[in-house]
CSV table of C-alpha atoms and ligand atoms in Angstrom, one decimal:
chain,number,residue,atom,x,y,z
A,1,UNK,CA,-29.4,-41.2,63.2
A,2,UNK,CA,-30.1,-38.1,60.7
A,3,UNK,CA,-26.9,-36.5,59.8
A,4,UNK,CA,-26.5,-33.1,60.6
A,5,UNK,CA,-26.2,-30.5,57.4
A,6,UNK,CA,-24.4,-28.2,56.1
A,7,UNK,CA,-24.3,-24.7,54.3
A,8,UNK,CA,-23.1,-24.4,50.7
A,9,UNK,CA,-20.9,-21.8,49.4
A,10,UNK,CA,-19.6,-22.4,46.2
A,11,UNK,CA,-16.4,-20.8,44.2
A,12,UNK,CA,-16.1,-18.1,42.0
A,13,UNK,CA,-12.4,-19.9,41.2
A,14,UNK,CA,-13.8,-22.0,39.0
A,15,UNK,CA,-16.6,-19.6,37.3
A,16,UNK,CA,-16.2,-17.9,34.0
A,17,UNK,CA,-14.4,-14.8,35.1
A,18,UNK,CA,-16.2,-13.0,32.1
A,19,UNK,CA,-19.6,-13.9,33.4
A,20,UNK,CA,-19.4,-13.7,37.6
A,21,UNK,CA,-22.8,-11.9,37.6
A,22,UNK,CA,-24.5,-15.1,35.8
A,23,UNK,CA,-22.1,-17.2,38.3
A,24,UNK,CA,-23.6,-15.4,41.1
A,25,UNK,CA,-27.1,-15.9,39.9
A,26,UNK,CA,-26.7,-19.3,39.6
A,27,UNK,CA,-25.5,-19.8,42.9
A,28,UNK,CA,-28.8,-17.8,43.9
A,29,UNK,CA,-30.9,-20.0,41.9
A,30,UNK,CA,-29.2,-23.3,43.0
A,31,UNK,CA,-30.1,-23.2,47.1
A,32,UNK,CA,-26.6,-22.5,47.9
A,33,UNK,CA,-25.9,-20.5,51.3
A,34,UNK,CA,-22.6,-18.1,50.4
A,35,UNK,CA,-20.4,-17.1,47.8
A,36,UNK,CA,-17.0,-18.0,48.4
A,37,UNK,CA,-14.3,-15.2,46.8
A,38,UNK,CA,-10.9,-16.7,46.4
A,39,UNK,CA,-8.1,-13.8,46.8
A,40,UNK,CA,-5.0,-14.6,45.7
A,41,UNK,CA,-2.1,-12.4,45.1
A,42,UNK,CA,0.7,-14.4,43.3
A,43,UNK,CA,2.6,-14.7,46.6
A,44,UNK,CA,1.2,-16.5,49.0
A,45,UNK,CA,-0.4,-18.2,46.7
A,46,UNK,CA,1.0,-19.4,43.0
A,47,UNK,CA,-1.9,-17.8,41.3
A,48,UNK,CA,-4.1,-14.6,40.7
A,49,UNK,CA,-7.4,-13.9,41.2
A,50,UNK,CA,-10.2,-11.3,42.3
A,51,UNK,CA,-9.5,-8.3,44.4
A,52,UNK,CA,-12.0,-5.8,46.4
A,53,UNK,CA,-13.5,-4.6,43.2
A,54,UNK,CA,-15.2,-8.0,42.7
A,55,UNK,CA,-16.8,-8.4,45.4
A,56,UNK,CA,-18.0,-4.6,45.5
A,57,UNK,CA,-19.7,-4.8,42.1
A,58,UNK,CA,-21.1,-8.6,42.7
A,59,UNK,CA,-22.4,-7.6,46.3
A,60,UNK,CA,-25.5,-5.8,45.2
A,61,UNK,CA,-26.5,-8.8,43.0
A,62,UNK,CA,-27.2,-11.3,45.6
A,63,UNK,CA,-28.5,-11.4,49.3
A,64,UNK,CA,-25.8,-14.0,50.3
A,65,UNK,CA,-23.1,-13.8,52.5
A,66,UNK,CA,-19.7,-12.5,50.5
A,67,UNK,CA,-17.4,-16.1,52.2
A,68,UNK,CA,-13.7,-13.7,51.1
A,69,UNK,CA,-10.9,-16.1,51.6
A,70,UNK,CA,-7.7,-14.4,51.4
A,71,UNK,CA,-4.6,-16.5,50.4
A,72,UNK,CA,-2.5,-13.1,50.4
A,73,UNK,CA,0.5,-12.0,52.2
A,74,UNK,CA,0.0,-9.2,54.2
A,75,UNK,CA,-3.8,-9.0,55.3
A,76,UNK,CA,-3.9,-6.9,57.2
A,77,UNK,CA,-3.5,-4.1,54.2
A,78,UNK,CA,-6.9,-5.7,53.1
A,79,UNK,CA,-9.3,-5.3,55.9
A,80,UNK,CA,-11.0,-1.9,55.5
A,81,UNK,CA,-10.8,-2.6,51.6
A,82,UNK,CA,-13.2,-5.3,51.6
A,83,UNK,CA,-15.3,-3.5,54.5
A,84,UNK,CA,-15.9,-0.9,52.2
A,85,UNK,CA,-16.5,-3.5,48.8
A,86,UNK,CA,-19.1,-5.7,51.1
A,87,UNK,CA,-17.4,-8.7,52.7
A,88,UNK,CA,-19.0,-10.4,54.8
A,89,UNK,CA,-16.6,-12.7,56.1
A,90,UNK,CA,-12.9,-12.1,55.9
A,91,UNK,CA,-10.5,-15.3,56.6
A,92,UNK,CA,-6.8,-14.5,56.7
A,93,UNK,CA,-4.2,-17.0,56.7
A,94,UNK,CA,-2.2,-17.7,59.8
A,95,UNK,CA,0.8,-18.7,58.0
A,96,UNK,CA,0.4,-15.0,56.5
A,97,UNK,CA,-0.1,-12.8,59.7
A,98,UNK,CA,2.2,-12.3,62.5
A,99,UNK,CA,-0.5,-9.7,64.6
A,100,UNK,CA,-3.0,-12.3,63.6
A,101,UNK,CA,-5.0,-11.4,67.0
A,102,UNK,CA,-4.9,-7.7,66.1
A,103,UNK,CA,-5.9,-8.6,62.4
A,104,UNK,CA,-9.4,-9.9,64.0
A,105,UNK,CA,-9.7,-7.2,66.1
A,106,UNK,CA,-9.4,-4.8,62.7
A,107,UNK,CA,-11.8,-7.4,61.0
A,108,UNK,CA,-14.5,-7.0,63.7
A,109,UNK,CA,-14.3,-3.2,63.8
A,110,UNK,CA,-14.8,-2.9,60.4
A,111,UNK,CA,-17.9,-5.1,60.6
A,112,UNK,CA,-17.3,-7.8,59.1
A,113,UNK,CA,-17.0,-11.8,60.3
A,114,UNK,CA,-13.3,-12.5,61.1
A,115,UNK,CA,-12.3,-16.1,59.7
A,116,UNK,CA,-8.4,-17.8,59.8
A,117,UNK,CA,-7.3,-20.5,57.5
A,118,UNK,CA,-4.7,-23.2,57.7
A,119,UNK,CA,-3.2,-24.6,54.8
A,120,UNK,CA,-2.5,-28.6,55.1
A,121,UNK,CA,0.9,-28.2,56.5
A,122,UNK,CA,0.0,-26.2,59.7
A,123,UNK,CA,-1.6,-28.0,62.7
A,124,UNK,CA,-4.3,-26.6,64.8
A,125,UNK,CA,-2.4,-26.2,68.0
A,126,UNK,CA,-1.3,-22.7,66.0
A,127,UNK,CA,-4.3,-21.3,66.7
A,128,UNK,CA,-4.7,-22.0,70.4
A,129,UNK,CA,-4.4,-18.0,71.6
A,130,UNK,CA,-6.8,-16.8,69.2
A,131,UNK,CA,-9.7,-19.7,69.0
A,132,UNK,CA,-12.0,-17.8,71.1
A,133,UNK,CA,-12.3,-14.3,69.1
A,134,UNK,CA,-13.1,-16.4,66.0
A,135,UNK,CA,-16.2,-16.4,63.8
A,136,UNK,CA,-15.4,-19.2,61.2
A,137,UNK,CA,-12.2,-21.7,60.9
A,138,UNK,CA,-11.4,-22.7,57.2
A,139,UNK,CA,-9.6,-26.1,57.1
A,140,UNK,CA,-8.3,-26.1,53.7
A,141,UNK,CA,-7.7,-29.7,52.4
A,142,UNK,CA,-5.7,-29.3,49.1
A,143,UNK,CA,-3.1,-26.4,48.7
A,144,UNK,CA,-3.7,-22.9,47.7
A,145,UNK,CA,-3.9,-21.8,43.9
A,146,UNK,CA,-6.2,-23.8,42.4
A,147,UNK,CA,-10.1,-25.0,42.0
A,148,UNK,CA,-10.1,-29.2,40.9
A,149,UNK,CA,-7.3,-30.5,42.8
A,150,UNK,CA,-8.0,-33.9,44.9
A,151,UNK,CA,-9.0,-33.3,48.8
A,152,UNK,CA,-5.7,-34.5,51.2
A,153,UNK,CA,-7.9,-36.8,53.6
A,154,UNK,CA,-5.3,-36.4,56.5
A,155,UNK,CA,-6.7,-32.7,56.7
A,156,UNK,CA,-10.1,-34.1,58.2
A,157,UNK,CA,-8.5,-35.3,61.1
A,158,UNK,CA,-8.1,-31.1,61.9
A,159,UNK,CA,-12.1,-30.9,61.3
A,160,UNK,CA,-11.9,-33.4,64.1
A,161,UNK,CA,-9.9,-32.0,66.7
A,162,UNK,CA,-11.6,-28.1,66.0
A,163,UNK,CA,-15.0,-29.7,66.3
A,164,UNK,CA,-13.8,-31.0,70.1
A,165,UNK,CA,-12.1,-27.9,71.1
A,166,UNK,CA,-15.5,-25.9,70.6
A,167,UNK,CA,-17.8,-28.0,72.2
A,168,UNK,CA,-14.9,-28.6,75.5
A,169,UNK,CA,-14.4,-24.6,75.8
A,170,UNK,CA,-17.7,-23.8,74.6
A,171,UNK,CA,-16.9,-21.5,71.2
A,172,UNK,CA,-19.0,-21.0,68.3
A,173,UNK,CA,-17.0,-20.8,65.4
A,174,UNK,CA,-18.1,-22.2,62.4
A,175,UNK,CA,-16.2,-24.7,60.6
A,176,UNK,CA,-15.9,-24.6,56.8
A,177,UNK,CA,-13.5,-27.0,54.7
A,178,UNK,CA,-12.3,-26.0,51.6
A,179,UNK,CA,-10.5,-27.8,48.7
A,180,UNK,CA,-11.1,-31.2,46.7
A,181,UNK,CA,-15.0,-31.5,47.7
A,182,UNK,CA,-17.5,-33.8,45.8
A,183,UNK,CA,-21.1,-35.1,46.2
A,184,UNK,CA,-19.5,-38.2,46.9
A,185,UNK,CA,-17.3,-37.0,49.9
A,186,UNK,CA,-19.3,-34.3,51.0
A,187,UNK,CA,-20.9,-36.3,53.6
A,188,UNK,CA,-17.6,-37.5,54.9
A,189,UNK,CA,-16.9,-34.2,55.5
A,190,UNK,CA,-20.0,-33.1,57.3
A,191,UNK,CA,-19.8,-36.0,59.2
A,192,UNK,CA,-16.6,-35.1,60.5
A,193,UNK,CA,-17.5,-31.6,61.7
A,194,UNK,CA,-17.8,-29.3,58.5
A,195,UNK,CA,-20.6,-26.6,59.1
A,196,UNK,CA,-19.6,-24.9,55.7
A,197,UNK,CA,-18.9,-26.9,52.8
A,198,UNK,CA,-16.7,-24.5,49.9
A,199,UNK,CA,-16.7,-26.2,46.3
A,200,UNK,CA,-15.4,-24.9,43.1
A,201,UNK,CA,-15.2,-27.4,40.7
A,202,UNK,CA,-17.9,-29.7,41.5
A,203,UNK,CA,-20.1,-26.7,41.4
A,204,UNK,CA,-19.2,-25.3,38.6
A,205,UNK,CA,-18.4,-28.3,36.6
A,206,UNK,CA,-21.7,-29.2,36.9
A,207,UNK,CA,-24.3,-28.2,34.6
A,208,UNK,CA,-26.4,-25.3,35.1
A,209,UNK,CA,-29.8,-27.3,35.3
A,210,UNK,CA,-28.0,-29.9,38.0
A,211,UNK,CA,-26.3,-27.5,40.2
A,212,UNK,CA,-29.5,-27.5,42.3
A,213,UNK,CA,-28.7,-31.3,43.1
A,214,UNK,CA,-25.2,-31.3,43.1
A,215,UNK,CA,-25.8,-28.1,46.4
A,216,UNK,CA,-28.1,-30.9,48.3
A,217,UNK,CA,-25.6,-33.5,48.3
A,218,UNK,CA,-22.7,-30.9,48.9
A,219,UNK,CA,-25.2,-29.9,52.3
A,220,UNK,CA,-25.8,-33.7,52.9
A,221,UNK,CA,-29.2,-33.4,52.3
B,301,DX5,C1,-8.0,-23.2,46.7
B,301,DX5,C2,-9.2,-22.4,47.0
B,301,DX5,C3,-10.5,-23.1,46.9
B,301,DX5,C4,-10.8,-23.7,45.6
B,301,DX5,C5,-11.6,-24.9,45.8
B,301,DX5,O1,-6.9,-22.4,46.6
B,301,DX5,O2,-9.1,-21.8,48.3
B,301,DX5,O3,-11.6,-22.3,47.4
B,301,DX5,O4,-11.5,-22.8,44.8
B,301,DX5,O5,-11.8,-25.5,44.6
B,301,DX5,P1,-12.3,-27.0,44.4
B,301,DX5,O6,-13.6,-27.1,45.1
B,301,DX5,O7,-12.4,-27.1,42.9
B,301,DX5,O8,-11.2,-27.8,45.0
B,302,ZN,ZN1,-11.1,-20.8,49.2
């Protein structure tokens, strides 16, 4: 059987922050499918990162999908921000919204691709109400802060269950899984449901000249 594959979208987390436009071309020149921008805000999550301004001056260097991935109380102050700045895809946390159904509602009227995100500790089931009006799930398999950390296996067993509940009610989301992701586990991942495979570290910590293989294994190619 031919394994199904993935898109790529590597992590600006683990770029050189004083060279993102060389970060971006790299992605570009390495066959990868998105860029994915981690937003952090120092209270959702124990670090601090890039805000609207990045992705506005790093969207008219590329043709690929802005991935945004906010681990940020409060989203919902966000949304028309990174309209206006080029997201693509905006994924919130559920574990950060209350309104989170009127959150994607905002997200789709400002034209961009609404996303949610669980963080290891919150099961599935939480997103029962709002699977439907969905665009991508983000299973993230290490906690929030920070690029290199080790994948927390017992997350696949999500990829799992969100994989099932499409195909029994018929949605489309896509899947993407986030966190701890090597060539040699990439394929694990895939094969557990993972459309959308985010990596920071083993992109980045890669050589320039290799990232092109390091992006086929990460799509199971
Ligand atoms: C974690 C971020 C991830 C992170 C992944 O807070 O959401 O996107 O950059 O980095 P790696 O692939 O290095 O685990
Ligand atoms: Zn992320």
């Amino acid at each position: 059987m031919t394994r199904k594959t993935a898109l790529a979208a590597p992590s600006l987390l683990s770029a050189n922050f004083g060279a993102l436009a060389e970060a971006v071309a790299s992605v570009e020149e390495s066959g990868a499918d998105w860029i994915h921008v981690d937003v952090m805000d120092g209270h959702f999550a124990p670090n601090l990162s890039f805000g609207p301004k990045t992705v506005a001056d790093l969207k008219p260097l590329t043709k690929l999908s802005m991935d945004c991935h906010l681990m940020v109380d409060n989203p919902q102050e966000y949304v028309e921000s990174f309209a206006v700045a080029g997201a693509d895809f905006f994924t919130f946390h559920v574990e950060a919204a209350v309104h989170s159904n009127r959150i994607i509602q905002r997200i789709r009227a400002a034209g961009m691709k609404p996303g949610i995100c669980l963080v290891p500790g919150t099961p599935v089931h939480v997103l029962d109400e709002i699977l439907g009006d969905l665009d991508l799930i983000l299973v993230l398999t290490v906690n929030p802060g920070f690029g290199g950390q080790t994948i927390i296996d017992s997350c696949l067993e999500k990829i799992v269950k969100l994989a099932a509940l499409r195909t029994e009610r018929g949605y489309s989301y896509l899947l993407s899984v986030d966190g701890g992701i090597t060539t040699e586990n990439a394929g694990l991942v895939i094969d557990k449901g993972a459309d959308v495979i985010v990596a920071g570290n083993t992109f980045f910590g890669a050589e320039r000249e290799k990232r092109k293989e390091v992006v086929k294994k990460l799509k199971g190619l």
